[in-house]
PDB file of C-alpha atoms and ligand atoms in Angstrom:
ATOM      1  CA  UNK A   1     -14.668  18.203   7.130  1.00  0.00           C
ATOM      2  CA  UNK A   2     -12.344  20.085   4.240  1.00  0.00           C
ATOM      3  CA  UNK A   3     -13.435  19.884   0.680  1.00  0.00           C
ATOM      4  CA  UNK A   4     -11.962  16.909  -0.587  1.00  0.00           C
ATOM      5  CA  UNK A   5      -8.798  18.187  -2.922  1.00  0.00           C
ATOM      6  CA  UNK A   6      -9.819  15.485  -5.015  1.00  0.00           C
ATOM      7  CA  UNK A   7      -8.329  11.457  -4.622  1.00  0.00           C
ATOM      8  CA  UNK A   8      -4.249  11.005  -3.692  1.00  0.00           C
ATOM      9  CA  UNK A   9      -3.952   6.370  -4.746  1.00  0.00           C
ATOM     10  CA  UNK A  10      -0.666   6.654  -2.747  1.00  0.00           C
ATOM     11  CA  UNK A  11       1.083   2.953  -3.645  1.00  0.00           C
ATOM     12  CA  UNK A  12       2.832   1.072   0.171  1.00  0.00           C
ATOM     13  CA  UNK A  13       0.860   2.960   2.103  1.00  0.00           C
ATOM     14  CA  UNK A  14       0.520  -0.197   4.895  1.00  0.00           C
ATOM     15  CA  UNK A  15       3.116   0.967   6.659  1.00  0.00           C
ATOM     16  CA  UNK A  16       5.966   3.522   7.088  1.00  0.00           C
ATOM     17  CA  UNK A  17       6.221   7.036   4.758  1.00  0.00           C
ATOM     18  CA  UNK A  18       3.254   5.680   2.609  1.00  0.00           C
ATOM     19  CA  UNK A  19       1.482   5.464   5.965  1.00  0.00           C
ATOM     20  CA  UNK A  20       1.481   8.231   7.408  1.00  0.00           C
ATOM     21  CA  UNK A  21       1.264  10.215   3.248  1.00  0.00           C
ATOM     22  CA  UNK A  22      -2.365   8.448   3.405  1.00  0.00           C
ATOM     23  CA  UNK A  23      -2.751  10.127   7.218  1.00  0.00           C
ATOM     24  CA  UNK A  24      -1.387  13.607   6.082  1.00  0.00           C
ATOM     25  CA  UNK A  25      -2.671  13.669   2.861  1.00  0.00           C
ATOM     26  CA  UNK A  26      -6.533  13.004   4.389  1.00  0.00           C
ATOM     27  CA  UNK A  27      -6.468  15.493   6.739  1.00  0.00           C
ATOM     28  CA  UNK A  28      -5.343  18.316   3.632  1.00  0.00           C
ATOM     29  CA  UNK A  29      -8.481  17.157   2.501  1.00  0.00           C
ATOM     30  CA  UNK A  30      -7.782  13.758  -0.112  1.00  0.00           C
ATOM     31  CA  UNK A  31      -9.741  10.593  -0.541  1.00  0.00           C
ATOM     32  CA  UNK A  32      -7.647   8.093  -0.505  1.00  0.00           C
ATOM     33  CA  UNK A  33      -7.025   4.687  -3.032  1.00  0.00           C
ATOM     34  CA  UNK A  34      -4.206   2.691  -0.768  1.00  0.00           C
ATOM     35  CA  UNK A  35      -2.224  -0.102  -1.882  1.00  0.00           C
ATOM     36  CA  UNK A  36      -0.255  -2.752  -1.109  1.00  0.00           C
ATOM     37  CA  UNK A  37       0.506  -6.328  -0.699  1.00  0.00           C
ATOM     38  CA  UNK A  38      -1.069  -6.634   2.815  1.00  0.00           C
ATOM     39  CA  UNK A  39      -4.982  -6.193   3.233  1.00  0.00           C
ATOM     40  CA  UNK A  40      -4.911  -6.498   6.562  1.00  0.00           C
ATOM     41  CA  UNK A  41      -2.396  -3.667   6.803  1.00  0.00           C
ATOM     42  CA  UNK A  42      -4.429  -1.571   4.558  1.00  0.00           C
ATOM     43  CA  UNK A  43      -7.518  -1.763   6.218  1.00  0.00           C
ATOM     44  CA  UNK A  44      -6.439  -1.107   9.829  1.00  0.00           C
ATOM     45  CA  UNK A  45      -4.183   1.994   7.906  1.00  0.00           C
ATOM     46  CA  UNK A  46      -7.686   2.895   6.041  1.00  0.00           C
ATOM     47  CA  UNK A  47      -9.626   2.297   9.335  1.00  0.00           C
ATOM     48  CA  UNK A  48      -7.728   4.907  11.676  1.00  0.00           C
ATOM     49  CA  UNK A  49      -7.769   7.157   8.763  1.00  0.00           C
ATOM     50  CA  UNK A  50     -11.236   6.859   8.136  1.00  0.00           C
ATOM     51  CA  UNK A  51     -12.298   7.669  11.999  1.00  0.00           C
ATOM     52  CA  UNK A  52      -9.522  10.626  12.276  1.00  0.00           C
ATOM     53  CA  UNK A  53     -10.945  12.780   9.138  1.00  0.00           C
ATOM     54  CA  UNK A  54     -13.321  10.975   7.891  1.00  0.00           C
ATOM     55  CA  UNK A  55     -12.661  10.763   4.540  1.00  0.00           C
ATOM     56  CA  UNK A  56     -14.053   8.403   1.247  1.00  0.00           C
ATOM     57  CA  UNK A  57     -11.443   5.774   1.690  1.00  0.00           C
ATOM     58  CA  UNK A  58     -10.247   2.382  -0.366  1.00  0.00           C
ATOM     59  CA  UNK A  59      -7.663   0.045   0.332  1.00  0.00           C
ATOM     60  CA  UNK A  60      -5.966  -2.444  -3.369  1.00  0.00           C
ATOM     61  CA  UNK A  61      -4.281  -5.506  -2.730  1.00  0.00           C
ATOM     62  CA  UNK A  62      -1.826  -5.359  -4.840  1.00  0.00           C
ATOM     63  CA  UNK A  63       1.660  -6.797  -4.818  1.00  0.00           C
ATOM     64  CA  UNK A  64       3.322  -4.482  -7.518  1.00  0.00           C
ATOM     65  CA  UNK A  65       5.555  -6.516  -9.496  1.00  0.00           C
ATOM     66  CA  UNK A  66       2.810  -9.123 -10.906  1.00  0.00           C
ATOM     67  CA  UNK A  67       1.624  -7.963 -13.933  1.00  0.00           C
ATOM     68  CA  UNK A  68      -2.537  -8.793 -13.356  1.00  0.00           C
ATOM     69  CA  UNK A  69      -1.990  -6.923 -10.233  1.00  0.00           C
ATOM     70  CA  UNK A  70      -0.438  -3.785 -11.726  1.00  0.00           C
ATOM     71  CA  UNK A  71      -2.242  -3.529 -14.559  1.00  0.00           C
ATOM     72  CA  UNK A  72      -5.505  -3.218 -12.217  1.00  0.00           C
ATOM     73  CA  UNK A  73      -3.808  -0.720  -9.860  1.00  0.00           C
ATOM     74  CA  UNK A  74      -3.321   1.262 -14.059  1.00  0.00           C
ATOM     75  CA  UNK A  75      -6.371   0.912 -15.173  1.00  0.00           C
ATOM     76  CA  UNK A  76      -7.580   3.071 -11.531  1.00  0.00           C
ATOM     77  CA  UNK A  77      -6.008   5.725 -12.675  1.00  0.00           C
ATOM     78  CA  UNK A  78      -6.794   5.656 -16.088  1.00  0.00           C
ATOM     79  CA  UNK A  79     -10.169   5.790 -15.878  1.00  0.00           C
ATOM     80  CA  UNK A  80     -11.050   7.679 -12.241  1.00  0.00           C
ATOM     81  CA  UNK A  81     -11.055  11.208 -12.800  1.00  0.00           C
ATOM     82  CA  UNK A  82     -10.745  11.826  -9.050  1.00  0.00           C
ATOM     83  CA  UNK A  83      -7.102  10.965  -8.590  1.00  0.00           C
ATOM     84  CA  UNK A  84      -5.908  14.027  -8.695  1.00  0.00           C
ATOM     85  CA  UNK A  85      -1.971  12.822  -6.718  1.00  0.00           C
ATOM     86  CA  UNK A  86      -0.228   9.318  -7.203  1.00  0.00           C
ATOM     87  CA  UNK A  87       2.006   8.945  -4.454  1.00  0.00           C
ATOM     88  CA  UNK A  88       4.983   6.469  -5.852  1.00  0.00           C
ATOM     89  CA  UNK A  89       5.862   5.077  -2.177  1.00  0.00           C
ATOM     90  CA  UNK A  90       5.852   1.403  -2.455  1.00  0.00           C
ATOM     91  CA  UNK A  91       9.968   0.604  -2.558  1.00  0.00           C
ATOM     92  CA  UNK A  92      11.997  -2.583  -0.482  1.00  0.00           C
ATOM     93  CA  UNK A  93      16.324  -1.735   0.035  1.00  0.00           C
ATOM     94  CA  UNK A  94      18.664  -4.051   0.357  1.00  0.00           C
ATOM     95  CA  UNK A  95      21.918  -2.979   2.365  1.00  0.00           C
ATOM     96  CA  UNK A  96      23.733  -6.760   1.068  1.00  0.00           C
ATOM     97  CA  UNK A  97      27.027  -5.982  -1.156  1.00  0.00           C
ATOM     98  CA  UNK A  98      26.203  -8.071  -4.801  1.00  0.00           C
ATOM     99  CA  UNK A  99      28.717 -10.546  -3.853  1.00  0.00           C
ATOM    100  CA  UNK A 100      26.260 -11.847  -0.854  1.00  0.00           C
ATOM    101  CA  UNK A 101      22.886 -10.494  -2.856  1.00  0.00           C
ATOM    102  CA  UNK A 102      20.253 -12.701  -4.089  1.00  0.00           C
ATOM    103  CA  UNK A 103      20.133 -11.586  -8.060  1.00  0.00           C
ATOM    104  CA  UNK A 104      16.700 -12.942  -8.567  1.00  0.00           C
ATOM    105  CA  UNK A 105      16.033 -10.580  -5.390  1.00  0.00           C
ATOM    106  CA  UNK A 106      17.570  -7.427  -6.663  1.00  0.00           C
ATOM    107  CA  UNK A 107      15.591  -8.308  -9.763  1.00  0.00           C
ATOM    108  CA  UNK A 108      11.677  -8.516  -7.543  1.00  0.00           C
ATOM    109  CA  UNK A 109      13.668  -4.958  -6.639  1.00  0.00           C
ATOM    110  CA  UNK A 110      14.214  -3.447 -10.347  1.00  0.00           C
ATOM    111  CA  UNK A 111      10.110  -5.032 -10.944  1.00  0.00           C
ATOM    112  CA  UNK A 112       9.033  -3.089  -8.026  1.00  0.00           C
ATOM    113  CA  UNK A 113      11.097  -0.278  -7.443  1.00  0.00           C
ATOM    114  CA  UNK A 114      11.932   0.791 -10.975  1.00  0.00           C
ATOM    115  CA  UNK A 115       9.024  -1.222 -12.873  1.00  0.00           C
ATOM    116  CA  UNK A 116       5.243  -0.385 -11.343  1.00  0.00           C
ATOM    117  CA  UNK A 117       6.684   3.041 -10.760  1.00  0.00           C
ATOM    118  CA  UNK A 118       7.579   3.812 -14.270  1.00  0.00           C
ATOM    119  CA  UNK A 119       3.738   1.432 -15.078  1.00  0.00           C
ATOM    120  CA  UNK A 120       1.540   3.817 -13.131  1.00  0.00           C
ATOM    121  CA  UNK A 121       3.036   7.002 -13.966  1.00  0.00           C
ATOM    122  CA  UNK A 122       2.598   5.932 -17.870  1.00  0.00           C
ATOM    123  CA  UNK A 123      -0.880   5.344 -16.776  1.00  0.00           C
ATOM    124  CA  UNK A 124      -1.535   8.564 -14.621  1.00  0.00           C
ATOM    125  CA  UNK A 125       0.624  11.431 -16.066  1.00  0.00           C
ATOM    126  CA  UNK A 126      -1.678  11.320 -20.190  1.00  0.00           C
ATOM    127  CA  UNK A 127      -5.146  10.773 -17.595  1.00  0.00           C
ATOM    128  CA  UNK A 128      -3.027  14.197 -15.613  1.00  0.00           C
ATOM    129  CA  UNK A 129      -1.707  16.777 -18.110  1.00  0.00           C
ATOM    130  CA  UNK A 130      -5.242  15.948 -20.170  1.00  0.00           C
ATOM    131  CA  UNK A 131      -7.351  17.300 -17.062  1.00  0.00           C
ATOM    132  CA  UNK A 132      -4.476  20.088 -16.979  1.00  0.00           C
ATOM    133  CA  UNK A 133      -4.369  19.276 -13.561  1.00  0.00           C
ATOM    134  CA  UNK A 134      -2.593  16.647 -10.706  1.00  0.00           C
ATOM    135  CA  UNK A 135       0.393  15.310  -9.532  1.00  0.00           C
ATOM    136  CA  UNK A 136       3.562  13.433  -9.281  1.00  0.00           C
ATOM    137  CA  UNK A 137       5.354  11.750  -5.939  1.00  0.00           C
ATOM    138  CA  UNK A 138       8.111   9.791  -6.378  1.00  0.00           C
ATOM    139  CA  UNK A 139       9.679   8.847  -3.446  1.00  0.00           C
ATOM    140  CA  UNK A 140      13.576   7.647  -4.891  1.00  0.00           C
ATOM    141  CA  UNK A 141      16.490   8.678  -1.841  1.00  0.00           C
ATOM    142  CA  UNK A 142      19.720   9.617  -1.186  1.00  0.00           C
ATOM    143  CA  UNK A 143      20.885   7.002  -2.454  1.00  0.00           C
ATOM    144  CA  UNK A 144      19.888   8.268  -5.818  1.00  0.00           C
ATOM    145  CA  UNK A 145      23.040  10.303  -5.371  1.00  0.00           C
ATOM    146  CA  UNK A 146      25.434   8.088  -3.145  1.00  0.00           C
ATOM    147  CA  UNK A 147      24.743   4.495  -4.299  1.00  0.00           C
ATOM    148  CA  UNK A 148      28.055   3.605  -2.211  1.00  0.00           C
ATOM    149  CA  UNK A 149      26.029   3.327  -0.385  1.00  0.00           C
ATOM    150  CA  UNK A 150      24.012   0.139   0.735  1.00  0.00           C
ATOM    151  CA  UNK A 151      23.341  -2.355  -2.073  1.00  0.00           C
ATOM    152  CA  UNK A 152      24.511  -1.125  -5.948  1.00  0.00           C
ATOM    153  CA  UNK A 153      20.774  -2.447  -7.830  1.00  0.00           C
ATOM    154  CA  UNK A 154      19.021  -0.253  -4.791  1.00  0.00           C
ATOM    155  CA  UNK A 155      21.474   2.409  -5.104  1.00  0.00           C
ATOM    156  CA  UNK A 156      20.616   1.821  -9.211  1.00  0.00           C
ATOM    157  CA  UNK A 157      16.672   1.195  -8.948  1.00  0.00           C
ATOM    158  CA  UNK A 158      16.697   5.139  -6.893  1.00  0.00           C
ATOM    159  CA  UNK A 159      19.063   6.392  -9.938  1.00  0.00           C
ATOM    160  CA  UNK A 160      16.455   5.525 -11.900  1.00  0.00           C
ATOM    161  CA  UNK A 161      13.320   7.565 -10.230  1.00  0.00           C
ATOM    162  CA  UNK A 162      15.794  10.425 -10.033  1.00  0.00           C
ATOM    163  CA  UNK A 163      16.520  10.150 -13.367  1.00  0.00           C
ATOM    164  CA  UNK A 164      13.063   9.823 -14.635  1.00  0.00           C
ATOM    165  CA  UNK A 165      11.686  12.338 -12.160  1.00  0.00           C
ATOM    166  CA  UNK A 166      13.670  14.880 -13.829  1.00  0.00           C
ATOM    167  CA  UNK A 167      12.593  13.495 -17.418  1.00  0.00           C
ATOM    168  CA  UNK A 168       9.413  14.073 -16.579  1.00  0.00           C
ATOM    169  CA  UNK A 169       9.778  16.953 -15.292  1.00  0.00           C
ATOM    170  CA  UNK A 170      11.151  19.112 -18.667  1.00  0.00           C
ATOM    171  CA  UNK A 171       8.730  16.842 -20.210  1.00  0.00           C
ATOM    172  CA  UNK A 172       5.527  18.636 -18.590  1.00  0.00           C
ATOM    173  CA  UNK A 173       6.467  21.481 -18.375  1.00  0.00           C
ATOM    174  CA  UNK A 174       3.285  23.887 -18.826  1.00  0.00           C
ATOM    175  CA  UNK A 175       0.940  20.989 -19.141  1.00  0.00           C
ATOM    176  CA  UNK A 176      -0.381  21.726 -15.325  1.00  0.00           C
ATOM    177  CA  UNK A 177       1.182  18.797 -14.091  1.00  0.00           C
ATOM    178  CA  UNK A 178       4.208  18.941 -10.440  1.00  0.00           C
ATOM    179  CA  UNK A 179       6.152  16.119 -10.147  1.00  0.00           C
ATOM    180  CA  UNK A 180       8.206  16.109  -6.811  1.00  0.00           C
ATOM    181  CA  UNK A 181      11.125  13.610  -6.157  1.00  0.00           C
ATOM    182  CA  UNK A 182      11.221  12.947  -2.559  1.00  0.00           C
ATOM    183  CA  UNK A 183      14.696  11.607  -1.642  1.00  0.00           C
ATOM    184  CA  UNK A 184      15.040  10.319   2.429  1.00  0.00           C
ATOM    185  CA  UNK A 185      17.955   9.480   4.404  1.00  0.00           C
ATOM    186  CA  UNK A 186      17.729   6.921   6.369  1.00  0.00           C
ATOM    187  CA  UNK A 187      13.990   6.726   8.141  1.00  0.00           C
ATOM    188  CA  UNK A 188      13.066   5.461  10.914  1.00  0.00           C
ATOM    189  CA  UNK A 189      10.425   1.975   9.220  1.00  0.00           C
ATOM    190  CA  UNK A 190      10.736  -1.232   8.640  1.00  0.00           C
ATOM    191  CA  UNK A 191      12.473  -0.761   5.750  1.00  0.00           C
ATOM    192  CA  UNK A 192      15.570  -1.590   7.105  1.00  0.00           C
ATOM    193  CA  UNK A 193      14.223  -4.921   8.862  1.00  0.00           C
ATOM    194  CA  UNK A 194      12.496  -5.999   5.665  1.00  0.00           C
ATOM    195  CA  UNK A 195      16.573  -4.769   3.424  1.00  0.00           C
ATOM    196  CA  UNK A 196      17.860  -6.391   6.875  1.00  0.00           C
ATOM    197  CA  UNK A 197      19.839  -4.158   8.932  1.00  0.00           C
ATOM    198  CA  UNK A 198      17.761  -3.420  11.930  1.00  0.00           C
ATOM    199  CA  UNK A 199      17.121   0.655  12.306  1.00  0.00           C
ATOM    200  CA  UNK A 200      18.134   0.669  15.727  1.00  0.00           C
ATOM    201  CA  UNK A 201      21.535  -0.410  13.835  1.00  0.00           C
ATOM    202  CA  UNK A 202      22.516   3.161  12.396  1.00  0.00           C
ATOM    203  CA  UNK A 203      23.465   6.299  14.577  1.00  0.00           C
ATOM    204  CA  UNK A 204      20.633   8.199  15.834  1.00  0.00           C
ATOM    205  CA  UNK A 205      21.977  11.551  14.641  1.00  0.00           C
ATOM    206  CA  UNK A 206      21.788  10.139  11.066  1.00  0.00           C
ATOM    207  CA  UNK A 207      17.743   8.479  11.165  1.00  0.00           C
ATOM    208  CA  UNK A 208      15.375  11.011  10.321  1.00  0.00           C
ATOM    209  CA  UNK A 209      11.263  10.521  11.732  1.00  0.00           C
ATOM    210  CA  UNK A 210       9.157   9.220   9.085  1.00  0.00           C
ATOM    211  CA  UNK A 211       6.524  11.614  10.245  1.00  0.00           C
ATOM    212  CA  UNK A 212       9.234  14.089   9.900  1.00  0.00           C
ATOM    213  CA  UNK A 213      10.513  13.033   7.038  1.00  0.00           C
ATOM    214  CA  UNK A 214       6.745  13.086   5.804  1.00  0.00           C
ATOM    215  CA  UNK A 215       5.965  16.362   6.654  1.00  0.00           C
ATOM    216  CA  UNK A 216       8.871  17.810   5.421  1.00  0.00           C
ATOM    217  CA  UNK A 217       8.966  16.440   2.060  1.00  0.00           C
ATOM    218  CA  UNK A 218       4.540  17.866   2.081  1.00  0.00           C
ATOM    219  CA  UNK A 219       5.431  21.260   2.569  1.00  0.00           C
ATOM    220  CA  UNK A 220       7.914  21.154  -0.042  1.00  0.00           C
ATOM    221  CA  UNK A 221       5.055  20.054  -2.584  1.00  0.00           C
ATOM    222  CA  UNK A 222       2.912  22.476  -1.397  1.00  0.00           C
ATOM    223  CA  UNK A 223       5.957  24.750  -3.216  1.00  0.00           C
ATOM    224  CA  UNK A 224       6.121  23.074  -5.950  1.00  0.00           C
ATOM    225  CA  UNK A 225       9.655  21.934  -5.225  1.00  0.00           C
ATOM    226  CA  UNK A 226      10.494  19.525  -7.517  1.00  0.00           C
ATOM    227  CA  UNK A 227      13.626  17.856  -5.499  1.00  0.00           C
ATOM    228  CA  UNK A 228      13.145  17.474  -1.677  1.00  0.00           C
ATOM    229  CA  UNK A 229      15.696  16.084   0.475  1.00  0.00           C
ATOM    230  CA  UNK A 230      14.154  16.950   4.269  1.00  0.00           C
ATOM    231  CA  UNK A 231      17.695  16.230   5.977  1.00  0.00           C
ATOM    232  CA  UNK A 232      19.567  17.636   3.671  1.00  0.00           C
ATOM    233  CA  UNK A 233      20.450  20.951   5.616  1.00  0.00           C
ATOM    234  CA  UNK A 234      22.503  23.814   3.386  1.00  0.00           C
ATOM    235  CA  UNK A 235      20.239  23.718   0.147  1.00  0.00           C
ATOM    236  CA  UNK A 236      22.929  25.460  -1.572  1.00  0.00           C
ATOM    237  CA  UNK A 237      25.254  22.295  -1.910  1.00  0.00           C
ATOM    238  CA  UNK A 238      21.933  20.380  -4.053  1.00  0.00           C
ATOM    239  CA  UNK A 239      22.370  23.893  -6.073  1.00  0.00           C
ATOM    240  CA  UNK A 240      25.504  23.973  -7.114  1.00  0.00           C
ATOM    241  CA  UNK A 241      25.737  19.825  -8.061  1.00  0.00           C
ATOM    242  CA  UNK A 242      23.177  20.523 -10.156  1.00  0.00           C
ATOM    243  CA  UNK A 243      24.210  24.345 -11.864  1.00  0.00           C
ATOM    244  CA  UNK A 244      28.451  22.075 -12.043  1.00  0.00           C
ATOM    245  CA  UNK A 245      25.548  18.610 -13.500  1.00  0.00           C
ATOM    246  CA  UNK A 246      23.484  21.583 -15.918  1.00  0.00           C
ATOM    247  CA  UNK A 247      27.013  23.400 -16.831  1.00  0.00           C
ATOM    248  CA  UNK A 248      28.238  19.971 -18.378  1.00  0.00           C
ATOM    249  CA  UNK A 249      25.190  18.893 -20.343  1.00  0.00           C
ATOM    250  CA  UNK A 250      25.974  21.421 -23.104  1.00  0.00           C
ATOM    251  CA  UNK A 251      29.702  19.552 -23.108  1.00  0.00           C
ATOM    252  CA  UNK A 252      28.890  16.091 -23.127  1.00  0.00           C
ATOM    253  CA  UNK A 253      28.071  15.217 -26.782  1.00  0.00           C
ATOM    254  CA  UNK A 254      31.089  16.442 -29.395  1.00  0.00           C
ATOM    255  CA  UNK A 255      32.016  14.868 -32.672  1.00  0.00           C
ATOM    256  CA  UNK A 256      35.538  14.506 -31.724  1.00  0.00           C
ATOM    257  CA  UNK A 257      36.776  12.812 -28.596  1.00  0.00           C
ATOM    258  CA  UNK A 258      38.838  14.905 -26.575  1.00  0.00           C
ATOM    259  CA  UNK A 259      42.408  15.946 -26.917  1.00  0.00           C
ATOM    260  CA  UNK A 260      43.363  13.304 -23.983  1.00  0.00           C
ATOM    261  CA  UNK A 261      42.131  10.457 -25.497  1.00  0.00           C
ATOM    262  CA  UNK A 262      43.891  11.024 -29.216  1.00  0.00           C
ATOM    263  CA  UNK A 263      47.192   9.388 -30.409  1.00  0.00           C
ATOM    264  CA  UNK A 264      50.597  10.799 -29.005  1.00  0.00           C
TER     265      UNK A 264
HETATM  266  P1  NAP B   1       7.802  -0.404   4.618  1.00  0.00           P
HETATM  267  O1  NAP B   1       7.869   0.274   6.263  1.00  0.00           O
HETATM  268  O2  NAP B   1       8.904  -1.474   4.278  1.00  0.00           O
HETATM  269  O3  NAP B   1       7.584   0.368   3.459  1.00  0.00           O
HETATM  270  C1  NAP B   1       7.261  -0.583   2.321  1.00  0.00           C
HETATM  271  C2  NAP B   1       5.660  -0.326   1.495  1.00  0.00           C
HETATM  272  O4  NAP B   1       6.163  -0.424   0.302  1.00  0.00           O
HETATM  273  C3  NAP B   1       5.034  -1.541   2.799  1.00  0.00           C
HETATM  274  O5  NAP B   1       4.285  -0.683   2.853  1.00  0.00           O
HETATM  275  C4  NAP B   1       5.038  -2.464   1.635  1.00  0.00           C
HETATM  276  O6  NAP B   1       3.387  -3.205   1.930  1.00  0.00           O
HETATM  277  C5  NAP B   1       4.946  -1.985   0.387  1.00  0.00           C
HETATM  278  N1  NAP B   1       5.268  -2.904  -0.689  1.00  0.00           N
HETATM  279  C6  NAP B   1       6.349  -3.743  -0.797  1.00  0.00           C
HETATM  280  N2  NAP B   1       6.640  -4.682  -1.850  1.00  0.00           N
HETATM  281  C7  NAP B   1       5.610  -4.018  -2.018  1.00  0.00           C
HETATM  282  C8  NAP B   1       5.092  -5.284  -3.077  1.00  0.00           C
HETATM  283  N3  NAP B   1       5.734  -5.350  -3.504  1.00  0.00           N
HETATM  284  N4  NAP B   1       3.717  -4.573  -4.362  1.00  0.00           N
HETATM  285  C9  NAP B   1       3.200  -3.937  -2.628  1.00  0.00           C
HETATM  286  N5  NAP B   1       2.910  -2.887  -2.302  1.00  0.00           N
HETATM  287  C10 NAP B   1       4.542  -3.284  -1.995  1.00  0.00           C
HETATM  288  O7  NAP B   1       9.980   1.208   3.871  1.00  0.00           O
HETATM  289  P2  NAP B   1       9.097   2.887   4.408  1.00  0.00           P
HETATM  290  O8  NAP B   1      10.296   3.279   4.281  1.00  0.00           O
HETATM  291  O9  NAP B   1       8.173   3.871   4.337  1.00  0.00           O
HETATM  292  O10 NAP B   1       9.064   2.727   2.542  1.00  0.00           O
HETATM  293  C11 NAP B   1       8.670   3.064   1.558  1.00  0.00           C
HETATM  294  C12 NAP B   1       9.768   4.134   0.061  1.00  0.00           C
HETATM  295  O11 NAP B   1      10.969   5.180   1.147  1.00  0.00           O
HETATM  296  C13 NAP B   1      10.623   2.937  -0.078  1.00  0.00           C
HETATM  297  O12 NAP B   1      10.469   3.369  -1.867  1.00  0.00           O
HETATM  298  C14 NAP B   1      12.398   3.039   0.328  1.00  0.00           C
HETATM  299  O13 NAP B   1      12.467   2.906  -1.251  1.00  0.00           O
HETATM  300  C15 NAP B   1      12.196   4.755  -0.204  1.00  0.00           C
HETATM  301  N6  NAP B   1      13.064   5.197   1.260  1.00  0.00           N
HETATM  302  C16 NAP B   1      13.549   4.630   2.620  1.00  0.00           C
HETATM  303  C17 NAP B   1      14.360   4.976   3.307  1.00  0.00           C
HETATM  304  C18 NAP B   1      14.342   4.828   4.639  1.00  0.00           C
HETATM  305  O14 NAP B   1      15.206   4.849   5.243  1.00  0.00           O
HETATM  306  N7  NAP B   1      13.259   4.117   5.408  1.00  0.00           N
HETATM  307  C19 NAP B   1      14.973   6.247   3.108  1.00  0.00           C
HETATM  308  C20 NAP B   1      14.814   6.301   1.741  1.00  0.00           C
HETATM  309  C21 NAP B   1      13.711   6.189   0.796  1.00  0.00           C
HETATM  310  P3  NAP B   1       3.210  -4.395   2.410  1.00  0.00           P
HETATM  311  O15 NAP B   1       4.618  -5.072   2.526  1.00  0.00           O
HETATM  312  O16 NAP B   1       1.688  -4.828   2.579  1.00  0.00           O
HETATM  313  O17 NAP B   1       3.054  -5.160   0.529  1.00  0.00           O
END
């Protein structure tokens, strides 16, 4: 067995991307704390990884839209000194337009994709900073920068994950704590069934297998990459986008309106 790299706490580990992170991280040498609502599916994932790797794996049944459950996981992140990696993968999406969506379901999505991710980050970061090491991996989505795709609230939640990660990275520079944000495109998981559009309805050319997605994201992590977009082949496109954003940053706040808004 490999020497332990510490413990990785993975949310959304009962299926899809989170379950694959769990598998790959255990093979790399992490012990695991796996979090999701389905105790049975979590235990199945844990048992398979235990028998393949012999690592120590604990499961925590938690609904991360419920304050009390978030508090239990947050407490663990604050006080378990073995935890060296937080993977925020739990998330749900939707494909329906605003006119066809139930606002209560949208609020639930925000609770999970935004509020839970924020609260768990606030629990993990001070502990990591105190130990001058640790990493947070936030699973966003390409809809963070293409919100016209899928449901607008879903896009908004993932834009939050990207913006929050950008800010975290800025704040944590020099602390020894690494932040990575992953922007998957369409990935073959249960996500699409839950979101209301089976993945088989998408063109095959735009759908990535979940294991390929996670392996690519982990390659990005091993290179200390900040933004990882596994499906984007021409990385200079992101670089140009980011360069344009940063060039504009210093010009956005000024003491008078731009000439185009001044009365003739
Ligand atoms: P998935 O297979 O449906 O996995 C979602 C995970 O989140 C499951 O483990 C689910 O477990 C957990 N979860 C759902 N609601 C929860 C809650 N209230 N509390 C705690 N855990 C909850 O989908 P996935 O594709 O792996 O999604 C993982 C992440 O990738 C999400 O953040 C998603 O937005 C993002 N993403 C996915 C795609 C894609 O095309 N698949 C693309 C871009 C981004 P339980 O049901 O057991 O709770």
